[in-house]
């Protein structure tokens, strides 16, 4: 546990001088078998990969450790990214660990409060852009062209993809073979690209006997890939994937087509339902974007997909603590109150049964 992906998978990563001390414990995330949702869907082998257990609470850390390690190798200066929140939290953390300045561009008013708190705590310079993520990314990409000034650490940086592919290795190492279906939320589409790269590499090395079908899930209000054209004003409760023009669009299509998978969309209601079920039936508190993968699976089974005998993995990309207001909105009523008196508390408990 906690070796970090550079140590664990160095032979498959493009690292020259081992910058392994950059690890803050990314990778080796739990693969948890479903206790409830799988049963209700009739799937015996449904697993959740808890990427929210990474050091900054999302999968971004796998890619960030490599992108920042490469930046150190080449002597590149400060880190720069645009982000719906998780990339900025991760960049800020690894920037701090590496002793590099980190500048993050975030869409004003549209990043979850926990993610903003992380960027502040890790000491990043935060620039709020009066626009959406796509506007922020366009600016970051332009700035990043000057490599003598910035290392762009968005997933257009190929080292991000290299690091993130290690999650596929972990799945195959743990399951003994690839899963049949991989459900994964899609925003900027770097992660589906990375998983597919990892699955293909491990397959070519003979570590698995087949590759999974890649099932990418977007939010209905931010589903450019499903619609086939960019969305100029993406809207969804899942702020992490509120993206209208994904940078890795074409490689997401390759992942879908080469794997025989699908990219589909789910409504905010479906996302919230899956989010609540994950917390209340599985004990897994994830962020809304992460619940999109589960919502996609539920939708497909209800539509008549017969995958009951298959091994299915949903990628749970981020921790629920990132976005507390969404969790608070599930409260049916305010907390009950009682005087600091044993009898009164007992009576109150008995009243509700
Ligand atoms: N889930 C979470 C929790 C995310 O933060 C993101 C992306 C995704 C899924 C989608 O992954 O972009 O590789 O398709 N967050 C980015 C960010 C955009 O800035 O933190 P993707």
Short mmCIF file of C-alpha atoms and ligand atoms in Angstrom, two decimals:
data_model
loop_
_atom_site.label_atom_id
_atom_site.label_comp_id
_atom_site.label_asym_id
_atom_site.label_seq_id
_atom_site.Cartn_x
_atom_site.Cartn_y
_atom_site.Cartn_z
CA UNK A 1 0.00 0.00 0.00
CA UNK A 2 1.01 3.55 -0.68
CA UNK A 3 4.19 2.89 -2.68
CA UNK A 4 3.08 5.39 -5.31
CA UNK A 5 2.67 4.59 -8.98
CA UNK A 6 6.19 5.61 -10.01
CA UNK A 7 7.71 2.92 -7.81
CA UNK A 8 5.05 0.36 -8.55
CA UNK A 9 4.86 0.67 -12.33
CA UNK A 10 8.16 2.37 -13.28
CA UNK A 11 8.88 -0.14 -16.06
CA UNK A 12 5.72 0.96 -17.88
CA UNK A 13 6.18 4.70 -17.34
CA UNK A 14 8.26 7.21 -19.29
CA UNK A 15 10.36 8.23 -16.30
CA UNK A 16 14.12 8.48 -16.84
CA UNK A 17 15.62 9.60 -13.57
CA UNK A 18 13.44 8.05 -10.93
CA UNK A 19 11.78 10.98 -9.23
CA UNK A 20 10.02 8.57 -6.92
CA UNK A 21 10.23 10.80 -3.88
CA UNK A 22 7.54 12.93 -5.52
CA UNK A 23 4.94 10.36 -4.57
CA UNK A 24 2.44 11.34 -1.92
CA UNK A 25 0.83 7.91 -1.95
CA UNK A 26 -1.18 7.93 -5.17
CA UNK A 27 -2.53 4.69 -6.64
CA UNK A 28 -3.32 1.33 -5.03
CA UNK A 29 -6.91 2.43 -4.60
CA UNK A 30 -9.52 0.03 -3.23
CA UNK A 31 -11.59 -2.16 -5.52
CA UNK A 32 -14.77 -2.79 -3.57
CA UNK A 33 -17.40 -5.37 -4.48
CA UNK A 34 -20.92 -4.01 -4.58
CA UNK A 35 -23.16 -5.08 -1.73
CA UNK A 36 -26.47 -3.77 -2.98
CA UNK A 37 -26.64 -2.11 -6.37
CA UNK A 38 -25.15 -5.15 -8.10
CA UNK A 39 -27.74 -7.41 -6.47
CA UNK A 40 -30.64 -5.17 -7.52
CA UNK A 41 -29.30 -5.12 -11.08
CA UNK A 42 -28.69 -8.88 -11.10
CA UNK A 43 -24.93 -8.47 -11.57
CA UNK A 44 -22.85 -10.74 -9.29
CA UNK A 45 -19.49 -9.23 -10.11
CA UNK A 46 -19.94 -5.48 -9.87
CA UNK A 47 -16.99 -3.55 -8.44
CA UNK A 48 -16.30 0.07 -7.62
CA UNK A 49 -12.76 1.41 -7.95
CA UNK A 50 -12.43 4.13 -5.36
CA UNK A 51 -10.23 6.74 -6.97
CA UNK A 52 -11.40 9.22 -4.35
CA UNK A 53 -8.94 7.45 -2.03
CA UNK A 54 -6.00 9.08 -3.82
CA UNK A 55 -4.10 11.74 -1.82
CA UNK A 56 -6.11 14.71 -3.07
CA UNK A 57 -9.35 12.77 -3.33
CA UNK A 58 -9.47 12.12 -7.07
CA UNK A 59 -7.87 10.10 -9.88
CA UNK A 60 -5.97 13.15 -11.10
CA UNK A 61 -3.06 12.34 -8.76
CA UNK A 62 -1.97 9.36 -10.87
CA UNK A 63 -1.40 11.58 -13.87
CA UNK A 64 -0.19 14.59 -11.95
CA UNK A 65 2.70 12.79 -10.27
CA UNK A 66 4.10 11.84 -13.69
CA UNK A 67 3.45 15.24 -15.30
CA UNK A 68 5.16 17.02 -12.42
CA UNK A 69 8.01 14.48 -12.27
CA UNK A 70 8.66 15.12 -15.98
CA UNK A 71 8.54 18.83 -15.35
CA UNK A 72 11.27 18.39 -12.73
CA UNK A 73 13.30 16.19 -15.07
CA UNK A 74 13.29 18.78 -17.82
CA UNK A 75 13.76 21.66 -15.40
CA UNK A 76 10.52 23.25 -16.52
CA UNK A 77 9.16 26.04 -14.38
CA UNK A 78 5.79 26.62 -12.79
CA UNK A 79 2.73 24.47 -13.33
CA UNK A 80 -0.37 25.74 -15.09
CA UNK A 81 -3.81 24.21 -15.59
CA UNK A 82 -7.44 24.99 -16.22
CA UNK A 83 -9.81 22.98 -14.09
CA UNK A 84 -13.31 22.23 -12.92
CA UNK A 85 -11.58 21.68 -9.57
CA UNK A 86 -9.91 18.32 -9.19
CA UNK A 87 -7.04 18.94 -11.59
CA UNK A 88 -6.32 22.21 -9.80
CA UNK A 89 -6.33 20.51 -6.38
CA UNK A 90 -3.96 17.82 -7.62
CA UNK A 91 -1.66 20.23 -9.48
CA UNK A 92 -1.49 22.42 -6.40
CA UNK A 93 -0.60 19.45 -4.17
CA UNK A 94 2.12 18.01 -6.40
CA UNK A 95 3.38 21.52 -7.14
CA UNK A 96 3.76 22.05 -3.41
CA UNK A 97 5.51 18.69 -3.02
CA UNK A 98 7.89 19.52 -5.87
CA UNK A 99 8.53 23.06 -4.69
CA UNK A 100 7.03 24.55 -7.87
CA UNK A 101 4.64 27.46 -8.20
CA UNK A 102 1.20 26.40 -9.43
CA UNK A 103 -1.26 28.63 -11.28
CA UNK A 104 -4.82 27.39 -11.74
CA UNK A 105 -7.55 28.85 -13.95
CA UNK A 106 -11.02 27.96 -12.71
CA UNK A 107 -14.48 28.86 -14.04
CA UNK A 108 -15.86 31.48 -11.68
CA UNK A 109 -18.64 30.19 -9.43
CA UNK A 110 -18.53 26.74 -10.96
CA UNK A 111 -16.07 24.79 -8.88
CA UNK A 112 -17.08 22.74 -5.86
CA UNK A 113 -16.16 24.38 -2.57
CA UNK A 114 -13.95 21.55 -1.30
CA UNK A 115 -11.80 21.68 -4.42
CA UNK A 116 -11.35 25.43 -4.08
CA UNK A 117 -10.36 24.93 -0.43
CA UNK A 118 -7.72 22.43 -1.49
CA UNK A 119 -6.15 24.81 -4.04
CA UNK A 120 -6.05 27.50 -1.35
CA UNK A 121 -4.57 25.19 1.27
CA UNK A 122 -1.85 23.89 -1.05
CA UNK A 123 -0.93 27.47 -1.85
CA UNK A 124 -1.75 27.69 -5.56
CA UNK A 125 -2.26 30.98 -7.30
CA UNK A 126 -5.95 30.89 -8.27
CA UNK A 127 -7.32 32.88 -11.19
CA UNK A 128 -11.11 32.84 -11.48
CA UNK A 129 -12.16 33.12 -15.12
CA UNK A 130 -15.45 34.81 -15.87
CA UNK A 131 -16.43 32.03 -18.23
CA UNK A 132 -16.72 28.25 -18.29
CA UNK A 133 -14.14 25.46 -18.20
CA UNK A 134 -13.77 25.42 -21.98
CA UNK A 135 -12.88 29.14 -21.99
CA UNK A 136 -10.36 28.53 -19.19
CA UNK A 137 -8.77 25.59 -20.99
CA UNK A 138 -8.38 27.54 -24.24
CA UNK A 139 -6.44 30.22 -22.36
CA UNK A 140 -4.33 27.66 -20.50
CA UNK A 141 -3.43 25.86 -23.73
CA UNK A 142 -2.37 29.15 -25.37
CA UNK A 143 -0.27 30.14 -22.33
CA UNK A 144 1.20 26.64 -22.15
CA UNK A 145 2.64 27.00 -25.66
CA UNK A 146 5.44 28.97 -24.03
CA UNK A 147 7.15 26.00 -22.44
CA UNK A 148 9.93 28.15 -21.06
CA UNK A 149 7.38 29.77 -18.75
CA UNK A 150 4.76 27.12 -18.01
CA UNK A 151 4.28 23.39 -17.81
CA UNK A 152 0.70 22.74 -18.81
CA UNK A 153 -0.60 19.91 -16.62
CA UNK A 154 -4.04 19.42 -18.13
CA UNK A 155 -4.67 15.98 -19.63
CA UNK A 156 -3.52 17.26 -23.05
CA UNK A 157 -0.11 16.76 -21.40
CA UNK A 158 0.67 13.16 -22.50
CA UNK A 159 2.35 12.37 -19.17
CA UNK A 160 -0.99 12.81 -17.41
CA UNK A 161 -2.39 10.01 -19.59
CA UNK A 162 0.66 7.85 -18.88
CA UNK A 163 0.10 8.11 -15.14
CA UNK A 164 -3.64 7.61 -15.28
CA UNK A 165 -3.30 4.41 -17.34
CA UNK A 166 -1.92 2.70 -14.22
CA UNK A 167 -5.47 2.35 -12.89
CA UNK A 168 -6.14 -0.19 -15.65
CA UNK A 169 -3.01 -2.09 -14.62
CA UNK A 170 -4.27 -2.22 -11.04
CA UNK A 171 -7.64 -3.57 -12.15
CA UNK A 172 -6.08 -6.39 -14.14
CA UNK A 173 -3.50 -7.13 -11.42
CA UNK A 174 -6.28 -7.43 -8.87
CA UNK A 175 -9.02 -9.16 -10.87
CA UNK A 176 -6.59 -11.52 -12.61
CA UNK A 177 -7.92 -10.42 -16.00
CA UNK A 178 -9.67 -7.41 -17.50
CA UNK A 179 -13.26 -6.64 -16.50
CA UNK A 180 -15.81 -7.14 -19.27
CA UNK A 181 -17.27 -3.66 -18.94
CA UNK A 182 -15.73 -0.47 -17.62
CA UNK A 183 -18.12 2.36 -16.75
CA UNK A 184 -16.38 5.71 -16.47
CA UNK A 185 -17.53 9.34 -16.33
CA UNK A 186 -16.40 11.50 -19.25
CA UNK A 187 -15.65 15.21 -19.06
CA UNK A 188 -12.55 16.39 -20.86
CA UNK A 189 -12.13 12.73 -21.90
CA UNK A 190 -8.54 12.28 -20.70
CA UNK A 191 -9.37 9.50 -18.28
CA UNK A 192 -11.24 7.23 -20.71
CA UNK A 193 -8.28 7.76 -23.07
CA UNK A 194 -5.84 6.77 -20.32
CA UNK A 195 -7.73 3.67 -19.18
CA UNK A 196 -8.02 2.42 -22.75
CA UNK A 197 -4.28 2.94 -23.31
CA UNK A 198 -3.56 1.00 -20.11
CA UNK A 199 -5.86 -1.87 -21.06
CA UNK A 200 -4.33 -2.16 -24.52
CA UNK A 201 -0.78 -2.08 -23.14
CA UNK A 202 -1.41 -4.76 -20.53
CA UNK A 203 -3.24 -6.92 -23.10
CA UNK A 204 -0.29 -6.63 -25.50
CA UNK A 205 2.02 -7.70 -22.68
CA UNK A 206 -0.13 -10.80 -22.13
CA UNK A 207 -1.32 -9.64 -18.72
CA UNK A 208 -4.99 -9.97 -19.74
CA UNK A 209 -6.73 -12.27 -22.20
CA UNK A 210 -9.09 -9.60 -23.55
CA UNK A 211 -9.87 -5.90 -23.28
CA UNK A 212 -13.01 -4.43 -21.72
CA UNK A 213 -15.80 -2.56 -23.44
CA UNK A 214 -15.35 1.09 -22.55
CA UNK A 215 -18.62 2.64 -21.42
CA UNK A 216 -18.16 6.40 -21.14
CA UNK A 217 -20.87 8.40 -19.41
CA UNK A 218 -21.50 12.12 -19.83
CA UNK A 219 -24.04 14.34 -18.09
CA UNK A 220 -27.01 15.04 -20.37
CA UNK A 221 -26.56 18.82 -20.16
CA UNK A 222 -22.89 18.49 -21.04
CA UNK A 223 -22.84 15.65 -23.56
CA UNK A 224 -21.01 16.91 -26.65
CA UNK A 225 -19.64 13.50 -27.59
CA UNK A 226 -23.08 11.88 -27.41
CA UNK A 227 -24.62 14.73 -29.42
CA UNK A 228 -21.76 14.85 -31.89
CA UNK A 229 -21.10 18.58 -31.55
CA UNK A 230 -19.69 20.97 -28.93
CA UNK A 231 -22.09 22.36 -26.31
CA UNK A 232 -21.57 26.09 -25.82
CA UNK A 233 -23.31 26.38 -22.43
CA UNK A 234 -22.87 23.04 -20.67
CA UNK A 235 -25.01 22.61 -17.56
CA UNK A 236 -25.09 19.85 -14.97
CA UNK A 237 -25.10 19.40 -11.23
CA UNK A 238 -21.91 17.35 -11.72
CA UNK A 239 -19.62 20.39 -11.97
CA UNK A 240 -16.51 18.24 -12.51
CA UNK A 241 -17.79 17.19 -15.94
CA UNK A 242 -19.50 20.42 -16.96
CA UNK A 243 -17.49 20.52 -20.19
CA UNK A 244 -18.75 21.40 -23.66
CA UNK A 245 -15.77 20.71 -25.88
CA UNK A 246 -13.54 17.91 -24.54
CA UNK A 247 -9.86 18.18 -25.41
CA UNK A 248 -9.50 14.39 -25.85
CA UNK A 249 -12.66 13.96 -27.91
CA UNK A 250 -11.10 11.93 -30.72
CA UNK A 251 -9.25 9.51 -28.43
CA UNK A 252 -12.48 8.96 -26.48
CA UNK A 253 -14.14 7.96 -29.75
CA UNK A 254 -11.25 5.59 -30.47
CA UNK A 255 -11.62 4.03 -27.02
CA UNK A 256 -15.33 3.53 -27.64
CA UNK A 257 -14.97 2.16 -31.14
CA UNK A 258 -11.88 0.00 -30.69
CA UNK A 259 -13.34 -1.57 -27.54
CA UNK A 260 -16.86 -2.06 -28.91
CA UNK A 261 -18.21 0.16 -26.14
CA UNK A 262 -20.53 3.10 -25.96
CA UNK A 263 -20.64 6.72 -24.84
CA UNK A 264 -23.99 7.67 -23.37
CA UNK A 265 -25.52 10.43 -21.26
CA UNK A 266 -27.48 10.42 -17.99
CA UNK A 267 -29.71 13.14 -16.55
CA UNK A 268 -28.94 15.03 -13.37
CA UNK A 269 -31.80 13.12 -11.69
CA UNK A 270 -30.20 9.83 -12.65
CA UNK A 271 -26.84 11.10 -11.35
CA UNK A 272 -28.35 12.19 -8.03
CA UNK A 273 -30.19 8.91 -7.64
CA UNK A 274 -26.97 6.95 -8.18
CA UNK A 275 -25.08 9.34 -5.86
CA UNK A 276 -27.59 8.75 -3.09
CA UNK A 277 -27.68 4.99 -3.61
CA UNK A 278 -23.88 4.79 -3.53
CA UNK A 279 -23.82 6.55 -0.17
CA UNK A 280 -26.88 4.91 1.41
CA UNK A 281 -26.63 1.36 0.05
CA UNK A 282 -22.89 0.92 -0.47
CA UNK A 283 -21.41 3.27 2.14
CA UNK A 284 -19.45 5.01 -0.62
CA UNK A 285 -19.55 8.79 -0.62
CA UNK A 286 -18.53 10.00 -4.06
CA UNK A 287 -18.93 13.22 -5.93
CA UNK A 288 -21.80 13.63 -8.40
CA UNK A 289 -19.57 13.29 -11.49
CA UNK A 290 -18.36 9.94 -10.18
CA UNK A 291 -21.92 8.73 -9.68
CA UNK A 292 -22.46 9.26 -13.42
CA UNK A 293 -20.68 5.98 -14.11
CA UNK A 294 -23.07 4.11 -11.80
CA UNK A 295 -26.07 6.00 -13.22
CA UNK A 296 -25.01 4.91 -16.70
CA UNK A 297 -24.86 1.27 -15.64
CA UNK A 298 -28.28 1.47 -13.94
CA UNK A 299 -29.75 3.08 -17.06
CA UNK A 300 -28.33 0.40 -19.33
CA UNK A 301 -29.58 -2.49 -17.23
CA UNK A 302 -33.04 -0.90 -17.01
CA UNK A 303 -32.94 -0.52 -20.80
CA UNK A 304 -32.48 -4.28 -21.11
CA UNK A 305 -28.70 -4.68 -21.37
CA UNK A 306 -28.02 -8.24 -20.25
CA UNK A 307 -24.68 -8.22 -18.52
CA UNK A 308 -25.58 -10.21 -15.42
CA UNK A 309 -22.83 -12.81 -15.89
CA UNK A 310 -20.16 -10.22 -16.66
CA UNK A 311 -17.51 -8.54 -14.54
CA UNK A 312 -18.37 -4.86 -14.41
CA UNK A 313 -16.28 -2.07 -12.88
CA UNK A 314 -17.52 1.47 -12.23
CA UNK A 315 -14.78 4.05 -11.76
CA UNK A 316 -15.58 6.25 -8.78
CA UNK A 317 -13.42 9.17 -9.76
CA UNK A 318 -13.67 11.54 -6.79
CA UNK A 319 -14.50 11.83 -3.10
CA UNK A 320 -17.90 13.11 -1.94
CA UNK A 321 -16.30 15.51 0.53
CA UNK A 322 -15.30 17.70 -2.39
CA UNK A 323 -18.83 18.97 -2.82
CA UNK A 324 -20.65 19.14 0.54
CA UNK A 325 -23.59 21.32 -0.60
CA UNK A 326 -24.83 18.51 -2.86
CA UNK A 327 -24.75 16.09 0.07
CA UNK A 328 -26.52 18.58 2.29
CA UNK A 329 -29.28 18.89 -0.28
CA UNK A 330 -30.20 15.24 0.44
CA UNK A 331 -31.29 16.12 3.99
CA UNK A 332 -35.03 15.57 4.34
CA UNK A 333 -35.13 17.85 7.40
CA UNK A 334 -32.69 19.73 9.62
CA UNK A 335 -30.94 17.66 12.32
CA UNK A 336 -33.14 16.97 15.32
CA UNK A 337 -32.15 18.87 18.43
CA UNK A 338 -32.10 17.87 22.06
CA UNK A 339 -31.01 19.26 25.41
CA UNK A 340 -27.82 17.71 26.86
CA UNK A 341 -29.92 15.33 28.93
CA UNK A 342 -29.76 11.51 28.70
CA UNK A 343 -33.49 10.94 29.26
CA UNK A 344 -34.52 13.56 26.75
CA UNK A 345 -32.19 12.17 24.10
CA UNK A 346 -33.51 8.65 24.80
CA UNK A 347 -37.10 9.81 24.50
CA UNK A 348 -36.34 11.58 21.25
CA UNK A 349 -34.72 8.44 19.81
CA UNK A 350 -37.67 6.26 20.86
CA UNK A 351 -40.16 8.70 19.37
CA UNK A 352 -38.71 8.14 15.92
CA UNK A 353 -38.32 4.38 16.49
N1 LIG B 1 -14.78 12.70 -12.47
C1 LIG B 1 -14.25 13.71 -11.78
C2 LIG B 1 -14.43 13.71 -10.30
C3 LIG B 1 -13.51 14.72 -12.44
O1 LIG B 1 -12.96 15.71 -11.73
C4 LIG B 1 -13.37 14.67 -13.84
C5 LIG B 1 -12.65 15.72 -14.55
C6 LIG B 1 -13.96 13.58 -14.51
C7 LIG B 1 -14.64 12.62 -13.81
C8 LIG B 1 -13.84 13.43 -15.98
O2 LIG B 1 -12.56 13.06 -16.37
O3 LIG B 1 -12.02 14.98 -17.81
O4 LIG B 1 -10.64 12.91 -17.85
O5 LIG B 1 -12.95 12.92 -18.79
N2 LIG B 1 -12.19 16.75 -14.02
C9 LIG B 1 -11.33 17.74 -14.70
C10 LIG B 1 -10.82 18.78 -13.72
C11 LIG B 1 -11.89 18.30 -15.93
O6 LIG B 1 -10.50 19.90 -14.12
O7 LIG B 1 -10.69 18.46 -12.54
P1 LIG B 1 -12.01 13.49 -17.78
#
